[in-house]
Each structure stands twice: as structure tokens, then as C-alpha cells.
Coordinates of C-alpha atoms in Angstrom, one line a residue:
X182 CA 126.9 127.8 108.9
X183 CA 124.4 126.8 107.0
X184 CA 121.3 127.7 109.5
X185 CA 123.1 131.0 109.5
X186 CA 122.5 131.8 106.0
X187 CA 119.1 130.4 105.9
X188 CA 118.4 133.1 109.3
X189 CA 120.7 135.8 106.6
X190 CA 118.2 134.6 103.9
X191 CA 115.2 135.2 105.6
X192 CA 116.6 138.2 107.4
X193 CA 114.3 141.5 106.8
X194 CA 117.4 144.1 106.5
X195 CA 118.6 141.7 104.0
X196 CA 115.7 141.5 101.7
X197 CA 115.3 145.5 102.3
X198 CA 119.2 146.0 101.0
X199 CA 118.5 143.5 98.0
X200 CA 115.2 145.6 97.2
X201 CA 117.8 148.8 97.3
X202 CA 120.5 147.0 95.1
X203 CA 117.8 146.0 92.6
X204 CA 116.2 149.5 92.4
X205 CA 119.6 150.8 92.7
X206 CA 121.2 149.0 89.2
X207 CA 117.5 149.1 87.6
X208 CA 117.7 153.0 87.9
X209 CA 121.2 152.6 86.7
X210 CA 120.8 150.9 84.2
X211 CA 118.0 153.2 83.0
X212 CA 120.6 156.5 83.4
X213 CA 122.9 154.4 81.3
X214 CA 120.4 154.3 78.6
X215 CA 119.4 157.5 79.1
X216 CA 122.8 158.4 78.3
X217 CA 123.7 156.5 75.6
X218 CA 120.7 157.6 73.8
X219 CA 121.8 161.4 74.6
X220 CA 125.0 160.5 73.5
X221 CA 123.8 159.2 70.0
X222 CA 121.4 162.2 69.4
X223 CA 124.5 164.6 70.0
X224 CA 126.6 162.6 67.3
X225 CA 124.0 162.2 64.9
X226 CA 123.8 166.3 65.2
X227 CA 120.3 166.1 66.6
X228 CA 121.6 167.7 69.8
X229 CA 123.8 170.6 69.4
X230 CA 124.3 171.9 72.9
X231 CA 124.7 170.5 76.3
X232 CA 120.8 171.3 78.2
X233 CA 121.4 171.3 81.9
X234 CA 117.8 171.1 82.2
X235 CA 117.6 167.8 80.0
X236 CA 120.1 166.4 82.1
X237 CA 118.0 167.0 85.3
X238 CA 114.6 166.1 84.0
X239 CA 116.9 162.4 82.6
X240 CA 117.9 162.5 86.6
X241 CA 114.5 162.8 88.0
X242 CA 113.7 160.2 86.1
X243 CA 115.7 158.1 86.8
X244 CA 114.9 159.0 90.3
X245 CA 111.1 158.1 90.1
X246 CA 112.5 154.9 88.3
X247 CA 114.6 153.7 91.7
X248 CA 111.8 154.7 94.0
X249 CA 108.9 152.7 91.8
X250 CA 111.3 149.8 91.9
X251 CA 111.8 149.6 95.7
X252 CA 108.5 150.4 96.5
X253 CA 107.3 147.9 94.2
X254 CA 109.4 144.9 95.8
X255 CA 109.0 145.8 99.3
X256 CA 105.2 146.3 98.1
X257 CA 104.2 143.2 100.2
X258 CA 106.3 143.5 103.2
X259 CA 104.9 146.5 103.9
X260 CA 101.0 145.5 103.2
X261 CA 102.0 143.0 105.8
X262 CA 103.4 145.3 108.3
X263 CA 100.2 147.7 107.5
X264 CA 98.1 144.4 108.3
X265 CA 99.9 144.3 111.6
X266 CA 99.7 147.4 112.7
X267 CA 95.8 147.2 112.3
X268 CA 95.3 143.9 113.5
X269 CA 97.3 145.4 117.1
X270 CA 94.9 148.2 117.0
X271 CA 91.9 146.0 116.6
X272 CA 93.4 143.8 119.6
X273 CA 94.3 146.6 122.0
X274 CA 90.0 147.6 121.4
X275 CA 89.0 144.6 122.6
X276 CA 89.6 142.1 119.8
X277 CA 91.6 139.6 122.0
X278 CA 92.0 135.9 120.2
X279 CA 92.8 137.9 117.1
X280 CA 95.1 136.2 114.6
X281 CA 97.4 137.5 112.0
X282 CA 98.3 135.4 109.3
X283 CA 101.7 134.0 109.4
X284 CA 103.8 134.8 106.0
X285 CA 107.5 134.2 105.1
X286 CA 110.0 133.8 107.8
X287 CA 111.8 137.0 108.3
X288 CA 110.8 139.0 111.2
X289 CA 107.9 140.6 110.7
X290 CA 107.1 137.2 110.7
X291 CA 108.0 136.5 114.0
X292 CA 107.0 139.7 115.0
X293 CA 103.2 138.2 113.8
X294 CA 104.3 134.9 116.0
X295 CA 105.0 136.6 119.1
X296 CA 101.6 139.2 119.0
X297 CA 99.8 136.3 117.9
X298 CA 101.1 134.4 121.1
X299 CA 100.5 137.6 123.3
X300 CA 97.1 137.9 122.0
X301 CA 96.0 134.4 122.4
X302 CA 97.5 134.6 126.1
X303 CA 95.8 137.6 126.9
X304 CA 92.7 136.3 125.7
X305 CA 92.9 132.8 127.7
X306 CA 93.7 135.1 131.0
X307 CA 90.8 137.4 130.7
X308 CA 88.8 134.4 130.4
X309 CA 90.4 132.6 133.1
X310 CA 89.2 136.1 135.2
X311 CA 85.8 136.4 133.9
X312 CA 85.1 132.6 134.7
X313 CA 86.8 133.5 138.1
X314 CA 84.7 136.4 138.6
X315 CA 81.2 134.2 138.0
X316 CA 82.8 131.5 140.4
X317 CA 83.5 134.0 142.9
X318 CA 79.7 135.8 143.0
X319 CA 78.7 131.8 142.4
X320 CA 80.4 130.9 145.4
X321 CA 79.2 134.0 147.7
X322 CA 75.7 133.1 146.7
X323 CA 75.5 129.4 147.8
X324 CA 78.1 130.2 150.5
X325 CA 75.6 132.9 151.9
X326 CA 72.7 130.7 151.1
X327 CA 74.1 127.4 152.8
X328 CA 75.5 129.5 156.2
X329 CA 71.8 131.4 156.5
X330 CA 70.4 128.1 157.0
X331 CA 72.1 126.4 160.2
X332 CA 73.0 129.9 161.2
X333 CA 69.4 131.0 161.1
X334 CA 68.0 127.8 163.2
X335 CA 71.1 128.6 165.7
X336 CA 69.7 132.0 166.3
X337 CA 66.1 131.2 166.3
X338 CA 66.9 128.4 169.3
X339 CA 69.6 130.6 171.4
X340 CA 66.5 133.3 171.4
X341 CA 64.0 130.8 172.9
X342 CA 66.6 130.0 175.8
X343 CA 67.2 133.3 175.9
X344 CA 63.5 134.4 176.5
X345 CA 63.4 131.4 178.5
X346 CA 60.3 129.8 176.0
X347 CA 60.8 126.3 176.6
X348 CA 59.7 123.4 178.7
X349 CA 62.2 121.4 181.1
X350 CA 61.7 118.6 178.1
X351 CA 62.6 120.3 175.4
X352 CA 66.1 122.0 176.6
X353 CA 67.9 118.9 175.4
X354 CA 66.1 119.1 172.3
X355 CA 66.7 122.6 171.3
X356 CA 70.8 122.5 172.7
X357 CA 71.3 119.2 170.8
X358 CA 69.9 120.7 167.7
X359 CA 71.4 123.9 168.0
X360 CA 75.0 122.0 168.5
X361 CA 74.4 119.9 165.7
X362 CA 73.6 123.2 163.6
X363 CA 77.3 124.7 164.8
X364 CA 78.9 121.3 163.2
X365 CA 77.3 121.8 160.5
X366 CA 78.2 125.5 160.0
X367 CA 81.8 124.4 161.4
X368 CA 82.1 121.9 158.6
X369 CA 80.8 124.3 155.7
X370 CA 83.3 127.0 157.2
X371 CA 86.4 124.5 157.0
X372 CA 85.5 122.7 153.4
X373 CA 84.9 126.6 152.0
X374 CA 88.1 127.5 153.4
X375 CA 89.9 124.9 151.8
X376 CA 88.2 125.1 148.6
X377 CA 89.1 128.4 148.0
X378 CA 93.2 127.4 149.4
X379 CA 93.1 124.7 146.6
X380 CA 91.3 127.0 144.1
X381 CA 94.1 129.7 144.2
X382 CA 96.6 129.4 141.2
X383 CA 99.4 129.7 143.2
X384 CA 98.9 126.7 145.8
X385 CA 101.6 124.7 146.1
X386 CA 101.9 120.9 147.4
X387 CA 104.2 119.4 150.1
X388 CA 104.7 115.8 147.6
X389 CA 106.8 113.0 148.4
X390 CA 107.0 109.5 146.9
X391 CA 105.0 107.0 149.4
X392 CA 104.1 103.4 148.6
X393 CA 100.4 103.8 147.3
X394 CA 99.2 100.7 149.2
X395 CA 100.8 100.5 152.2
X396 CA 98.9 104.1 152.4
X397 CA 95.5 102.9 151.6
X398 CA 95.8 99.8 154.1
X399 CA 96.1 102.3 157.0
X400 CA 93.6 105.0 155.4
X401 CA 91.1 101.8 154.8
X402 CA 92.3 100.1 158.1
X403 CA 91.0 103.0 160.6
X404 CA 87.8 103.4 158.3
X405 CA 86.5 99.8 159.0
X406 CA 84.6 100.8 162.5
X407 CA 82.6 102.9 161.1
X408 CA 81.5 100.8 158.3
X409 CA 80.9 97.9 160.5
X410 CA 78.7 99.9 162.6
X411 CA 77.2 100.9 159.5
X412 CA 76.6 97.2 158.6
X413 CA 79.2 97.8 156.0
X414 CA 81.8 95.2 155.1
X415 CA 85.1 96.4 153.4
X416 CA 86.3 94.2 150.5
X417 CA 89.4 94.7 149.9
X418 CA 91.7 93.9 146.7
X419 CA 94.5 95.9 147.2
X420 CA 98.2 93.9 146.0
X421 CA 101.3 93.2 148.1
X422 CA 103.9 94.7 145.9
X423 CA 104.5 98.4 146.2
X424 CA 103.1 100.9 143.9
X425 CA 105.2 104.2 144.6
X426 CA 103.5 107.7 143.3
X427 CA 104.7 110.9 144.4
X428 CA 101.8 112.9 146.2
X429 CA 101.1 115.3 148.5
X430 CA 100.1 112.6 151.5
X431 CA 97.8 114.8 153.6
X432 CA 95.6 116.4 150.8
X433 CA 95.6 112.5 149.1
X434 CA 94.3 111.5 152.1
X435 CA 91.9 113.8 152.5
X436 CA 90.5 112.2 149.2
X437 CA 90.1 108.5 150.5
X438 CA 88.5 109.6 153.1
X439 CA 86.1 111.7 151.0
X440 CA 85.3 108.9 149.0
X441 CA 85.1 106.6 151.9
X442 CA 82.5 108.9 153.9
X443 CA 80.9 109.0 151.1
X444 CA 80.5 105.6 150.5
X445 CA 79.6 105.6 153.9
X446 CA 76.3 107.9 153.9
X447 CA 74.9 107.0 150.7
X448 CA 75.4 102.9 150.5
X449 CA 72.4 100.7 150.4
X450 CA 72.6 99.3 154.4
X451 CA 73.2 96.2 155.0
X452 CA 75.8 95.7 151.7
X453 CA 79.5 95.3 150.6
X454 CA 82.0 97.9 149.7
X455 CA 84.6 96.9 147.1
X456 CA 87.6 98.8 146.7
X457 CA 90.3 97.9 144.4
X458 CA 93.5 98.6 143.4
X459 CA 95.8 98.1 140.4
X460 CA 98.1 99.4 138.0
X461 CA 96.9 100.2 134.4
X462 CA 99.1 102.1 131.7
X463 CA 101.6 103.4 134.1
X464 CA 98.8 105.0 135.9
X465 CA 98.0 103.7 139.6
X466 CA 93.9 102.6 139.7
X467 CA 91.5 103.1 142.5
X468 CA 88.3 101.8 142.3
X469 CA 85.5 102.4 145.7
X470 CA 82.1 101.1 144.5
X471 CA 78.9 100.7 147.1
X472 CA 75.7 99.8 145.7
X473 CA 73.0 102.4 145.6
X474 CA 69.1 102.4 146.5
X475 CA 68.0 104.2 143.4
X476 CA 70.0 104.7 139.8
X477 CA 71.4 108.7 139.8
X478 CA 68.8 111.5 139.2
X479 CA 71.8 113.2 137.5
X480 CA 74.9 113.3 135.0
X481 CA 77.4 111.7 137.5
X482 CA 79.6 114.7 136.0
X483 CA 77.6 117.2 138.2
X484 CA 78.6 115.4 141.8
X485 CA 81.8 117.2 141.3
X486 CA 80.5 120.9 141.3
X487 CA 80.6 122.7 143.8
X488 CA 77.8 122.7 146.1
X489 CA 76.2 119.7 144.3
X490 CA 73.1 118.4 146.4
X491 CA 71.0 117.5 144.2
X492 CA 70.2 113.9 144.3
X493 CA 67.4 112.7 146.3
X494 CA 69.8 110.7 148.7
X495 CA 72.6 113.6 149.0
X496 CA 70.3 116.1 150.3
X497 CA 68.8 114.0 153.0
X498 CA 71.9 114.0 154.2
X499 CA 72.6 117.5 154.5
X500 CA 76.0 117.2 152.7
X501 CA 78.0 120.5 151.8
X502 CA 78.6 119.5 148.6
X503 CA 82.5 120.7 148.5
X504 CA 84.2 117.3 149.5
X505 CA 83.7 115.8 145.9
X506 CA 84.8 119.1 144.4
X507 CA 87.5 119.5 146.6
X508 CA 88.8 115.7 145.8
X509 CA 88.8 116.8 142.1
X510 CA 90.8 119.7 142.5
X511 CA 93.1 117.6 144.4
X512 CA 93.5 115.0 141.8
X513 CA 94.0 117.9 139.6
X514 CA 97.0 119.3 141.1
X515 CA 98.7 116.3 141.3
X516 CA 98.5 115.4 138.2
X517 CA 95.9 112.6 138.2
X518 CA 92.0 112.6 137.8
X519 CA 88.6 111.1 139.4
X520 CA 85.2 110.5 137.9
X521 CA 82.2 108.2 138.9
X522 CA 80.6 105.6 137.0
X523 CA 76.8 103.9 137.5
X524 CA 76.2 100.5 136.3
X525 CA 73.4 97.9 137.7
X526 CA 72.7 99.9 141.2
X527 CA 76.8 100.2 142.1
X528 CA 78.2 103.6 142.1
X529 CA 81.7 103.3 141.8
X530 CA 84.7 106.2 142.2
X531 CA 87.5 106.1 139.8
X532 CA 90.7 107.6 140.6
X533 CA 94.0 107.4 138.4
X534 CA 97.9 108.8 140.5
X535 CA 100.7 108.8 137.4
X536 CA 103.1 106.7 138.7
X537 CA 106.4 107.8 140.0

């Protein structure tokens, strides 16, 4: 009951019919007066006759009286609604992000709330499609850029065995190069694809709740090969008890092993690789760190964009520069978030699940 007269209270219509009872028994009382003051002139003999014009000029006056009154207490209510109206105007030119001012409670009130909502909304998804625009002719230009390259060499070696301009020793030479070429441009291909699947704002995520390491045992466990052909040896500090998060298990994993390739290519050879696990603030803790030959020639912050080659290390080895970019976007969806950290020649990878 008593939020329902506060909603009557603040209610619009109500504070219109107040503004109408006020004028109403202001202009009344003013005919009263009017009246009485007649009346008194007629008994004092100063008005000897009844003037039907009097009466109606009294009336009209009276009139202006009401309409002064309303108009002067609904004054502000309809400045505001004026302020409104232009502050829409000003929005549907252009002016997205464009705030009214929020005063009383009744509903023009709300009615400020809701364009103020619409406005800020609109505003945040123009923005979201101009930044999606300058990604999009971003991507096409690197994407056209980094296919040119392998695709170019591919042609420019199919057209020497075409016009047969090669010796018998280089024919292994120029197939080998021109296959490893394809993988390349086979790689970019797949990692663009997927990009732009985990770009689109309507992706969706297959998640389940796994046991976090019992995952990374098996992940780490068919890794170790290649690291010890690498002369790379896996420490591991990963705990018995189970950590459950709920993840999507095939994208996750496609973010070890991200991390883990990429501890692979760009660790100092022979050297250790430490990875960690633990459980901080209700947040499960990953840690891969590999020690480096040379400190960053970067903010760590720009490994993560796409295309990213620009260290000395990552471009000798021919990278795409999407994995880490793709591992974000990953981390993103589920919740969770990676970053990198340099400290004394060890890079090390930092990613946080939320626990389930």
C-alpha cells in the first residue's frame, strides 16, 4: 500500500489534476471575490443595474486567472518535456551518448531513464560496428598481405616445373619448399577461419564441467615428445586433488596447446619448462613459463593482437600471429582471461578458469 501511494505521488496525471484543482479553487476563489465586491457596490448604491457585460469581463478574468495558475505549476514539467523533446531531436541527428538530466520521479522521468538507456545503447552498438568495420578492412589487409606471401612463392615454383627450369638437384628443393609454403597457407587459412567463428557475437560454446588437471596431464602428457626432441624438459607442478571448471573442452584445449607450441618455438634450447597449477581466489591458475634468449622488443600486451609478429624471435619463425589472439578470445568467452609476464629472461603465460 504504501509503495502504491508513493507510485500515486509521483504519478504525472496526478500532479496534472492537483495543478487543475489548485487553478480551479484559485480562480474560484477570485470569482467569489469578484462577487462579493459586486455585491457590496450594488448595496452601497454604487451599482444600480445588473451589467451583463461586467459580469463577462469578471468571467474572463477569472478565466485568465485559472489558466495563469495551471500554466504556472505545470511551468516546469513542461520545460522538462520541451527539454526532452529537443534532446531526442538532437539524438536522432547524430548526437548518440546524449544524456538528459534525470528530475523528479514521475514519468517523464522515466520516460528520460529509458531514452537515456536507448541512447547510451545505441551509441555503444554503433561503436561496437565502427570498431567492427576497422577490424574487418584490418583483417582483409594482413589477411591479403600474409596469403600473397606463401601463395606468391607457390606460384613462382609451380611455373619453373612447369617450364621445366630446373636442374635434376633442385626438384626436391623447389617441391619441398613449395609444400612447406601450402602448410603454411593451410595453417593461416584454418587459424583465420576460426578467428573470425570465435569473433562472431553469436558463437556459442559446447561447456561441460571436467576436472582441470586430470585435463592438463593428458594435454601435457602427449606434448612431452616434442619437447624432448626439442631438448626441452617439462616441469610439472600440477596437484592431485581435482579442480573442476566448466569449459568448453575442445576450444580449452586448443589453448594449452597454443601456449605449449609456443613455448615450444620460442624457448632458449637446451632449458626447462615450468608449468604450474593452483587455485587462487576461487579462480583456477595456470602458469607456462620458458626462458627467453633476449628480454621482449614489445609491450607483452601486443602478443595478443592479431597478426602480432613483431618480435625479433616470432618472425623467424614465420608464426601467423592468430594462435595468441585466438587463445584470448577463448579465455574470453569462457569467462576467464590470459596475459604474459617477463621477468629475469622467463616469459611466462598466465591463465585464470572461474571455478565451477
Amino acid at each position: 500500500m504504501r509503495k502504491t501511494g508513493v507510485r500515486l505521488k509521483n504519478s504525472l496525471f496526478v500532479k496534472l489534476l492537483a495543478a487543475v484543482g489548485i487553478s480551479f479553487l484559485l480562480a474560484y476563489g477570485v470569482l467569489v471575490l469578484i462577487s462579493m465586491g459586486l455585491l457590496h457596490f450594488y448595496e452601497q448604491n454604487y451599482l444600480t443595474e445588473f451589467s451583463v457585460a461586467g459580469y463577462n469581463l469578471a468571467l474572463l478574468f477569472v478565466i485568465v486567472v485559472f489558466v495563469a495558475a495551471f500554466l504556472l505549476l505545470v511551468r516546469k514539467r513542461m520545460m522538462y518535456l520541451k527539454q526532452i523533446t529537443d534532446s531526442v531531436h538532437e539524438m536522432a541527428n547524430g548526437e548518440l551518448g546524449l544524456t538528459i538530466d534525470i528530475q523528479g520521479q514521475d514519468e517523464l522521468s522515466k520516460l528520460a531513464q529509458n531514452i537515456n538507456y536507448l541512447s547510451t545503447e545505441l551509441e555503444s552498438k554503433f561503436e561496437y560496428e565502427r570498431q567492427l568495420e576497422l577490424s574487418k578492412n584490418e583483417l582483409i589487409a594482413n589477411v591479403s598481405h600474409d596469403l600473397r606471401s606463401p601463395l606468391t612463392s607457390i606460384i613462382g615454383y609451380l611455373d619453373l616445373l612447369r617450364k621445366g627450369n630446373y636442374t635434376e638437384g633442385q626438384l626436391p628443393d623447389y617441391l619441398e619448399t613449395s609444400y612447406g609454403k601450402s602448410k603454411r597457407l593451410e595453417s593461416l587459412i584454418n587459424e583465420l577461419f576460426e578467428y573470425t567463428h570465435l569473433s562472431s557475437p553469436d558463437v556459442s560454446l559446447d561447456v561441460h564441467e571436467v576436472e582441470l588437471a586430470g585435463l592438463l596431464e593428458q594435454v601435457i602428457g602427449e606434448s612431452v615428445p616434442m619437447f624432448e626432441n626439442e631438448q626441452l624438459t617439462i616441469v610439472k607442478s600440477i596437484p592431485h586433488h581435482e579442480i573442476p571448471v566448466r569449459v568448453d573442452v575442445e576450444k580449452m584445449v586448443r589453448v594449452y596447446e597454443n601456449l605449449l607450441m609456443n613455448a615450444l618455438k620460442y624457448s632458449l634450447k637446451p632449458s626447462d619448462i615450468y608449468i604450474s597449477l593452483k587455485v587462487e581466489n576461487e579462480m583456477a591458475v595456470l602458469k607456462i613459463s620458458n626462458r627467453t634468449n633476449a628480454p621482449p622488443e614489445t609491450d607483452l600486451e601486443a602478443w595478443f593482437e592479431r597478426f602480432y609478429t613483431g618480435d625479433r624471435a616470432r618472425r623467424n619463425h614465420r608464426g601467423t600471429g592468430l594462435g595468441l589472439s585466438i587463445s584470448q578470445r577463448i579465455m574470453e568467452l569462457h569467462g576467464g582471461c590470459i596475459r604474459a609476464e617477463y621477468k629475469e629472461g622467463w616469459i611466462t603465460f598466465i591463465v585464470e578458469h572461474p571455478m565451477a
